[in-house]
PDB file of C-alpha atoms in Angstrom:
ATOM      1  CA  PHE A 113     -10.760-104.776 -27.155  1.00 53.00           C
ATOM      2  CA  VAL A 114     -11.507-101.943 -29.626  1.00 52.00           C
ATOM      3  CA  CYS A 115     -13.679-100.150 -27.111  1.00 58.00           C
ATOM      4  CA  VAL A 116     -10.916-100.449 -24.395  1.00 54.00           C
ATOM      5  CA  CYS A 117      -8.320 -98.915 -26.816  1.00 58.00           C
ATOM      6  CA  VAL A 118     -10.680 -96.102 -27.858  1.00 59.00           C
ATOM      7  CA  CYS A 119     -11.401 -95.372 -24.231  1.00 64.00           C
ATOM      8  CA  TYR A 120      -7.738 -95.459 -23.338  1.00 58.00           C
ATOM      9  CA  TYR A 121      -6.665 -93.175 -26.153  1.00 60.00           C
ATOM     10  CA  THR A 122      -9.568 -90.825 -25.496  1.00 67.00           C
ATOM     11  CA  CYS A 123      -8.657 -90.609 -21.816  1.00 65.00           C
ATOM     12  CA  MET A 124      -4.998 -89.967 -22.764  1.00 64.00           C
ATOM     13  CA  TYR A 125      -6.044 -87.326 -25.278  1.00 63.00           C
ATOM     14  CA  ILE A 126      -8.084 -85.576 -22.751  1.00 68.00           C
ATOM     15  CA  PHE A 127      -5.374 -85.786 -20.061  1.00 65.00           C
ATOM     16  CA  LEU A 128      -2.704 -84.500 -22.435  1.00 66.00           C
ATOM     17  CA  TYR A 129      -5.040 -81.788 -23.819  1.00 66.00           C
ATOM     18  CA  THR A 130      -5.922 -80.736 -20.204  1.00 75.00           C
ATOM     19  CA  TYR A 131      -2.229 -80.668 -19.274  1.00 71.00           C
ATOM     20  CA  PHE A 132      -1.330 -78.609 -22.350  1.00 72.00           C
ATOM     21  CA  VAL A 133      -4.123 -76.155 -21.685  1.00 71.00           C
ATOM     22  CA  CYS A 134      -3.167 -75.725 -18.064  1.00 73.00           C
ATOM     23  CA  GLU A 135       0.462 -75.116 -19.100  1.00 78.00           C
ATOM     24  CA  CYS A 136      -0.728 -72.573 -21.694  1.00 72.00           C
ATOM     25  CA  ILE A 137      -2.768 -70.835 -19.060  1.00 74.00           C
ATOM     26  CA  LYS A 138       0.177 -70.750 -16.648  1.00 78.00           C
ATOM     27  CA  THR A 139       2.325 -69.215 -19.341  1.00 77.00           C
ATOM     28  CA  ILE A 140      -0.250 -66.600 -20.310  1.00 74.00           C
ATOM     29  CA  MET A 141      -0.727 -65.617 -16.616  1.00 75.00           C
ATOM     30  CA  ASN A 142       2.987 -65.305 -16.131  1.00 75.00           C
ATOM     31  CA  ASN A 143       3.206 -63.161 -19.283  1.00 75.00           C
ATOM     32  CA  PHE A 144       0.153 -61.252 -18.220  1.00 74.00           C
ATOM     33  CA  GLU A 145       1.717 -60.254 -14.875  1.00 76.00           C
ATOM     34  CA  GLY A 146       4.790 -58.982 -16.829  1.00 79.00           C
ATOM     35  CA  VAL A 147       2.521 -57.032 -19.127  1.00 75.00           C
ATOM     36  CA  VAL A 148       0.679 -55.575 -16.244  1.00 79.00           C
ATOM     37  CA  GLU A 149       3.996 -54.455 -14.726  1.00 85.00           C
ATOM     38  CA  MET A 150       5.211 -52.912 -17.961  1.00 84.00           C
ATOM     39  CA  TYR A 151       1.863 -51.086 -18.279  1.00 84.00           C
ATOM     40  CA  GLU A 152       2.099 -49.688 -14.701  1.00 88.00           C
ATOM     41  CA  LYS A 153       5.729 -48.731 -15.257  1.00 91.00           C
ATOM     42  CA  HIS A 154       4.708 -46.921 -18.577  1.00 88.00           C
ATOM     43  CA  ASN A 155       1.947 -45.140 -16.796  1.00 88.00           C
ATOM     44  CA  GLU A 156       4.318 -43.858 -14.116  1.00 91.00           C
ATOM     45  CA  GLU A 157       6.722 -42.643 -16.729  1.00 92.00           C
ATOM     46  CA  VAL A 158       3.904 -40.817 -18.695  1.00 91.00           C
ATOM     47  CA  ILE A 159       2.579 -39.245 -15.493  1.00 92.00           C
ATOM     48  CA  GLY A 160       6.059 -38.154 -14.393  1.00 94.00           C
ATOM     49  CA  LYS A 161       6.666 -36.604 -17.893  1.00 94.00           C
ATOM     50  CA  LEU A 162       3.349 -34.662 -17.689  1.00 93.00           C
ATOM     51  CA  VAL A 163       4.158 -33.370 -14.201  1.00 95.00           C
ATOM     52  CA  SER A 164       7.545 -32.488 -15.521  1.00 95.00           C
ATOM     53  CA  ILE A 165       6.081 -30.487 -18.333  1.00 94.00           C
ATOM     54  CA  MET A 166       3.748 -28.572 -15.999  1.00 95.00           C
ATOM     55  CA  GLU A 167       6.718 -28.068 -13.647  1.00 95.00           C
ATOM     56  CA  ASP A 168       8.651 -26.522 -16.581  1.00 94.00           C
ATOM     57  CA  ILE A 169       5.755 -24.198 -17.312  1.00 94.00           C
ATOM     58  CA  TRP A 170       5.622 -23.215 -13.714  1.00 94.00           C
ATOM     59  CA  SER A 171       9.341 -22.458 -13.632  1.00 93.00           C
ATOM     60  CA  ALA A 172       9.119 -20.464 -16.924  1.00 92.00           C
ATOM     61  CA  SER A 173       6.081 -18.497 -15.539  1.00 92.00           C
ATOM     62  CA  PHE A 174       7.501 -18.055 -12.060  1.00 89.00           C
ATOM     63  CA  GLN A 175       9.312 -14.819 -13.041  1.00 87.00           C
ATOM     64  CA  GLU A 176       5.913 -13.423 -13.952  1.00 88.00           C
ATOM     65  CA  MET A 177       4.479 -14.414 -10.563  1.00 86.00           C
ATOM     66  CA  ALA A 178       5.781 -11.220  -9.028  1.00 80.00           C
ATOM     67  CA  TRP A 179       3.572 -11.047  -5.994  1.00 80.00           C
ATOM     68  CA  SER A 180       4.586  -7.514  -5.128  1.00 72.00           C
ATOM     69  CA  LYS A 181       1.044  -6.383  -5.221  1.00 72.00           C
ATOM     70  CA  ALA A 182      -2.310  -7.898  -4.266  1.00 69.00           C
ATOM     71  CA  GLY A 183      -3.864  -9.377  -7.413  1.00 81.00           C
ATOM     72  CA  GLN A 184      -3.569 -12.084 -10.061  1.00 88.00           C
ATOM     73  CA  THR A 185      -0.274 -12.444 -11.957  1.00 90.00           C
ATOM     74  CA  LYS A 186       0.444 -13.127 -15.551  1.00 92.00           C
ATOM     75  CA  GLY A 187       2.468 -16.156 -14.419  1.00 93.00           C
ATOM     76  CA  GLY A 188      -0.616 -17.456 -12.609  1.00 93.00           C
ATOM     77  CA  GLN A 189      -2.738 -16.954 -15.800  1.00 94.00           C
ATOM     78  CA  VAL A 190      -0.194 -18.864 -17.846  1.00 95.00           C
ATOM     79  CA  VAL A 191      -0.088 -21.775 -15.352  1.00 95.00           C
ATOM     80  CA  ALA A 192      -3.917 -21.835 -15.192  1.00 95.00           C
ATOM     81  CA  SER A 193      -4.436 -21.794 -18.927  1.00 95.00           C
ATOM     82  CA  SER A 194      -1.725 -24.341 -19.593  1.00 95.00           C
ATOM     83  CA  SER A 195      -3.374 -26.684 -17.092  1.00 96.00           C
ATOM     84  CA  VAL A 196      -6.727 -26.262 -18.785  1.00 96.00           C
ATOM     85  CA  LYS A 197      -5.140 -26.948 -22.175  1.00 95.00           C
ATOM     86  CA  LEU A 198      -3.426 -30.078 -20.817  1.00 95.00           C
ATOM     87  CA  HIS A 199      -6.705 -31.338 -19.404  1.00 95.00           C
ATOM     88  CA  LYS A 200      -8.542 -30.903 -22.706  1.00 94.00           C
ATOM     89  CA  ALA A 201      -5.892 -32.713 -24.560  1.00 94.00           C
ATOM     90  CA  LEU A 202      -5.765 -35.611 -22.218  1.00 93.00           C
ATOM     91  CA  LYS A 203      -9.452 -35.866 -21.471  1.00 94.00           C
ATOM     92  CA  VAL A 204     -10.332 -37.428 -24.816  1.00 93.00           C
ATOM     93  CA  ILE A 205      -7.686 -40.205 -24.609  1.00 92.00           C
ATOM     94  CA  LEU A 206      -7.282 -41.199 -20.931  1.00 91.00           C
ATOM     95  CA  PRO A 207      -9.644 -42.794 -18.438  1.00 92.00           C
ATOM     96  CA  SER A 208     -10.998 -40.802 -15.466  1.00 93.00           C
ATOM     97  CA  PRO A 209      -9.005 -42.559 -12.766  1.00 93.00           C
ATOM     98  CA  LEU A 210      -5.745 -41.790 -14.583  1.00 92.00           C
ATOM     99  CA  MET A 211      -6.762 -38.180 -15.127  1.00 94.00           C
ATOM    100  CA  GLN A 212      -7.376 -37.806 -11.382  1.00 95.00           C
ATOM    101  CA  THR A 213      -3.955 -39.251 -10.627  1.00 95.00           C
ATOM    102  CA  ILE A 214      -2.224 -36.968 -13.177  1.00 95.00           C
ATOM    103  CA  PHE A 215      -3.862 -33.765 -11.997  1.00 96.00           C
ATOM    104  CA  ARG A 216      -3.529 -34.687  -8.323  1.00 96.00           C
ATOM    105  CA  ARG A 217       0.312 -34.995  -8.916  1.00 96.00           C
ATOM    106  CA  ILE A 218       0.335 -31.770 -10.886  1.00 96.00           C
ATOM    107  CA  LEU A 219      -1.507 -29.824  -8.294  1.00 96.00           C
ATOM    108  CA  THR A 220       0.544 -31.428  -5.478  1.00 96.00           C
ATOM    109  CA  MET A 221       3.725 -30.097  -7.286  1.00 96.00           C
ATOM    110  CA  MET A 222       2.244 -26.673  -7.607  1.00 96.00           C
ATOM    111  CA  ASN A 223       1.108 -26.713  -3.909  1.00 96.00           C
ATOM    112  CA  LEU A 224       4.591 -27.648  -2.857  1.00 95.00           C
ATOM    113  CA  ARG A 225       6.126 -24.833  -4.977  1.00 94.00           C
ATOM    114  CA  LEU A 226       3.676 -22.280  -3.590  1.00 94.00           C
ATOM    115  CA  LYS A 227       4.392 -23.400   0.006  1.00 94.00           C
ATOM    116  CA  ASN A 228       8.106 -23.184  -0.507  1.00 93.00           C
ATOM    117  CA  GLU A 229       7.763 -19.691  -1.799  1.00 90.00           C
ATOM    118  CA  VAL A 230       5.326 -18.536   0.854  1.00 90.00           C
ATOM    119  CA  LYS A 231       7.613 -19.842   3.638  1.00 91.00           C
ATOM    120  CA  THR A 232      10.023 -17.123   2.553  1.00 89.00           C
ATOM    121  CA  PHE A 233       7.555 -14.318   3.193  1.00 87.00           C
ATOM    122  CA  ASP A 234       7.407 -12.318   6.382  1.00 84.00           C
ATOM    123  CA  THR A 235       3.961 -12.380   7.775  1.00 78.00           C
ATOM    124  CA  THR A 236       4.225  -8.954   9.204  1.00 79.00           C
ATOM    125  CA  LYS A 237       5.702  -7.130   6.264  1.00 82.00           C
ATOM    126  CA  ASP A 238       4.660  -9.072   3.129  1.00 82.00           C
ATOM    127  CA  LYS A 239       0.807  -8.840   3.330  1.00 83.00           C
ATOM    128  CA  PRO A 240       0.436  -7.894  -0.409  1.00 83.00           C
ATOM    129  CA  LEU A 241       2.541 -11.043  -1.262  1.00 87.00           C
ATOM    130  CA  PHE A 242       0.080 -13.280   0.600  1.00 87.00           C
ATOM    131  CA  VAL A 243      -2.808 -11.663  -1.022  1.00 88.00           C
ATOM    132  CA  GLY A 244      -1.173 -12.037  -4.469  1.00 89.00           C
ATOM    133  CA  VAL A 245      -0.607 -15.825  -3.825  1.00 92.00           C
ATOM    134  CA  ALA A 246      -4.156 -16.145  -2.755  1.00 92.00           C
ATOM    135  CA  ALA A 247      -5.339 -14.394  -5.962  1.00 92.00           C
ATOM    136  CA  ASP A 248      -3.310 -16.763  -8.069  1.00 93.00           C
ATOM    137  CA  VAL A 249      -4.603 -19.798  -6.135  1.00 94.00           C
ATOM    138  CA  LEU A 250      -8.197 -18.604  -6.638  1.00 93.00           C
ATOM    139  CA  LEU A 251      -7.532 -17.984 -10.362  1.00 93.00           C
ATOM    140  CA  MET A 252      -6.190 -21.530 -10.859  1.00 94.00           C
ATOM    141  CA  GLU A 253      -9.043 -23.098  -8.804  1.00 94.00           C
ATOM    142  CA  ARG A 254     -11.662 -21.195 -10.785  1.00 93.00           C
ATOM    143  CA  SER A 255     -10.032 -22.209 -14.012  1.00 94.00           C
ATOM    144  CA  LEU A 256      -9.776 -25.802 -13.097  1.00 94.00           C
ATOM    145  CA  SER A 257     -12.970 -26.387 -10.997  1.00 91.00           C
ATOM    146  CA  SER A 258     -15.288 -26.739 -14.019  1.00 89.00           C
ATOM    147  CA  LEU A 259     -13.094 -29.620 -15.406  1.00 92.00           C
ATOM    148  CA  SER A 260     -13.817 -33.206 -14.582  1.00 91.00           C
ATOM    149  CA  ASP A 261     -11.434 -35.338 -12.687  1.00 91.00           C
ATOM    150  CA  VAL A 262      -9.347 -32.357 -11.184  1.00 93.00           C
ATOM    151  CA  PRO A 263      -9.066 -32.469  -7.401  1.00 93.00           C
ATOM    152  CA  VAL A 264      -8.733 -28.656  -7.067  1.00 93.00           C
ATOM    153  CA  PHE A 265      -8.590 -28.774  -3.194  1.00 93.00           C
ATOM    154  CA  VAL A 266      -5.098 -30.128  -3.460  1.00 94.00           C
ATOM    155  CA  LEU A 267      -3.791 -26.719  -4.629  1.00 93.00           C
ATOM    156  CA  ARG A 268      -4.655 -25.011  -1.311  1.00 93.00           C
ATOM    157  CA  GLU A 269      -3.618 -27.705   1.198  1.00 94.00           C
ATOM    158  CA  GLY A 270      -1.513 -26.275   3.882  1.00 92.00           C
ATOM    159  CA  LEU A 271      -1.408 -22.766   2.586  1.00 92.00           C
ATOM    160  CA  ASP A 272      -3.665 -21.438   5.345  1.00 90.00           C
ATOM    161  CA  ALA A 273      -1.185 -22.625   7.984  1.00 89.00           C
ATOM    162  CA  LEU A 274       1.409 -20.456   6.284  1.00 90.00           C
ATOM    163  CA  GLY A 275      -0.696 -17.323   6.323  1.00 88.00           C
ATOM    164  CA  VAL A 276      -2.480 -17.432   2.953  1.00 88.00           C
ATOM    165  CA  VAL A 277      -6.094 -16.547   3.570  1.00 87.00           C
ATOM    166  CA  LEU A 278      -8.440 -18.207   1.141  1.00 88.00           C
ATOM    167  CA  PRO A 279     -12.243 -18.300   1.069  1.00 87.00           C
ATOM    168  CA  SER A 280     -13.869 -21.792   1.347  1.00 85.00           C
ATOM    169  CA  LEU A 281     -13.552 -23.838  -1.733  1.00 75.00           C
ATOM    170  CA  VAL A 282     -17.399 -23.998  -2.143  1.00 62.00           C
ATOM    171  CA  SER A 283     -17.557 -20.276  -2.690  1.00 51.00           C
ATOM    172  CA  VAL A 284     -14.723 -20.351  -5.172  1.00 51.00           C
ATOM    173  CA  ILE A 285     -16.385 -22.903  -7.380  1.00 52.00           C
ATOM    174  CA  THR A 286     -19.897 -21.403  -7.384  1.00 47.00           C
TER     175      THR A 286
END
């Protein structure tokens, strides 16, 4: 009789313990999904703020991007050096995939701003403006090409179709 009682209580204990563990795992998994969502939302907010900061720097420097002559502009230099500084600050604390995402978005923003400006140029009259844009793009590419996790090719996407003539990216980096 004692053996049967011990077996019964042992089986009940194992059953209840297993049930409790399963319920704990379900709770943890439900909470984990929430934590993952919060983490992803936080990452998106941080990325958005970093892009916004670079967009503010672009806007502040845009007045100095007077592409009235063929050559690099002070505004282009400010944007390039600010991008490098941001990369150096983030590189020590963020993983590579997140760095790539951040800089892809920053360069996409810059590319869109460049394309919007170039669309206002007259291809027959504004040749120095096109050359000036190309010079700033090359400056930014050279500044960023030595940094890890920066997809520099994003900066030039679609500019050639608008009349900005750029050498191949390989010759810019080497």
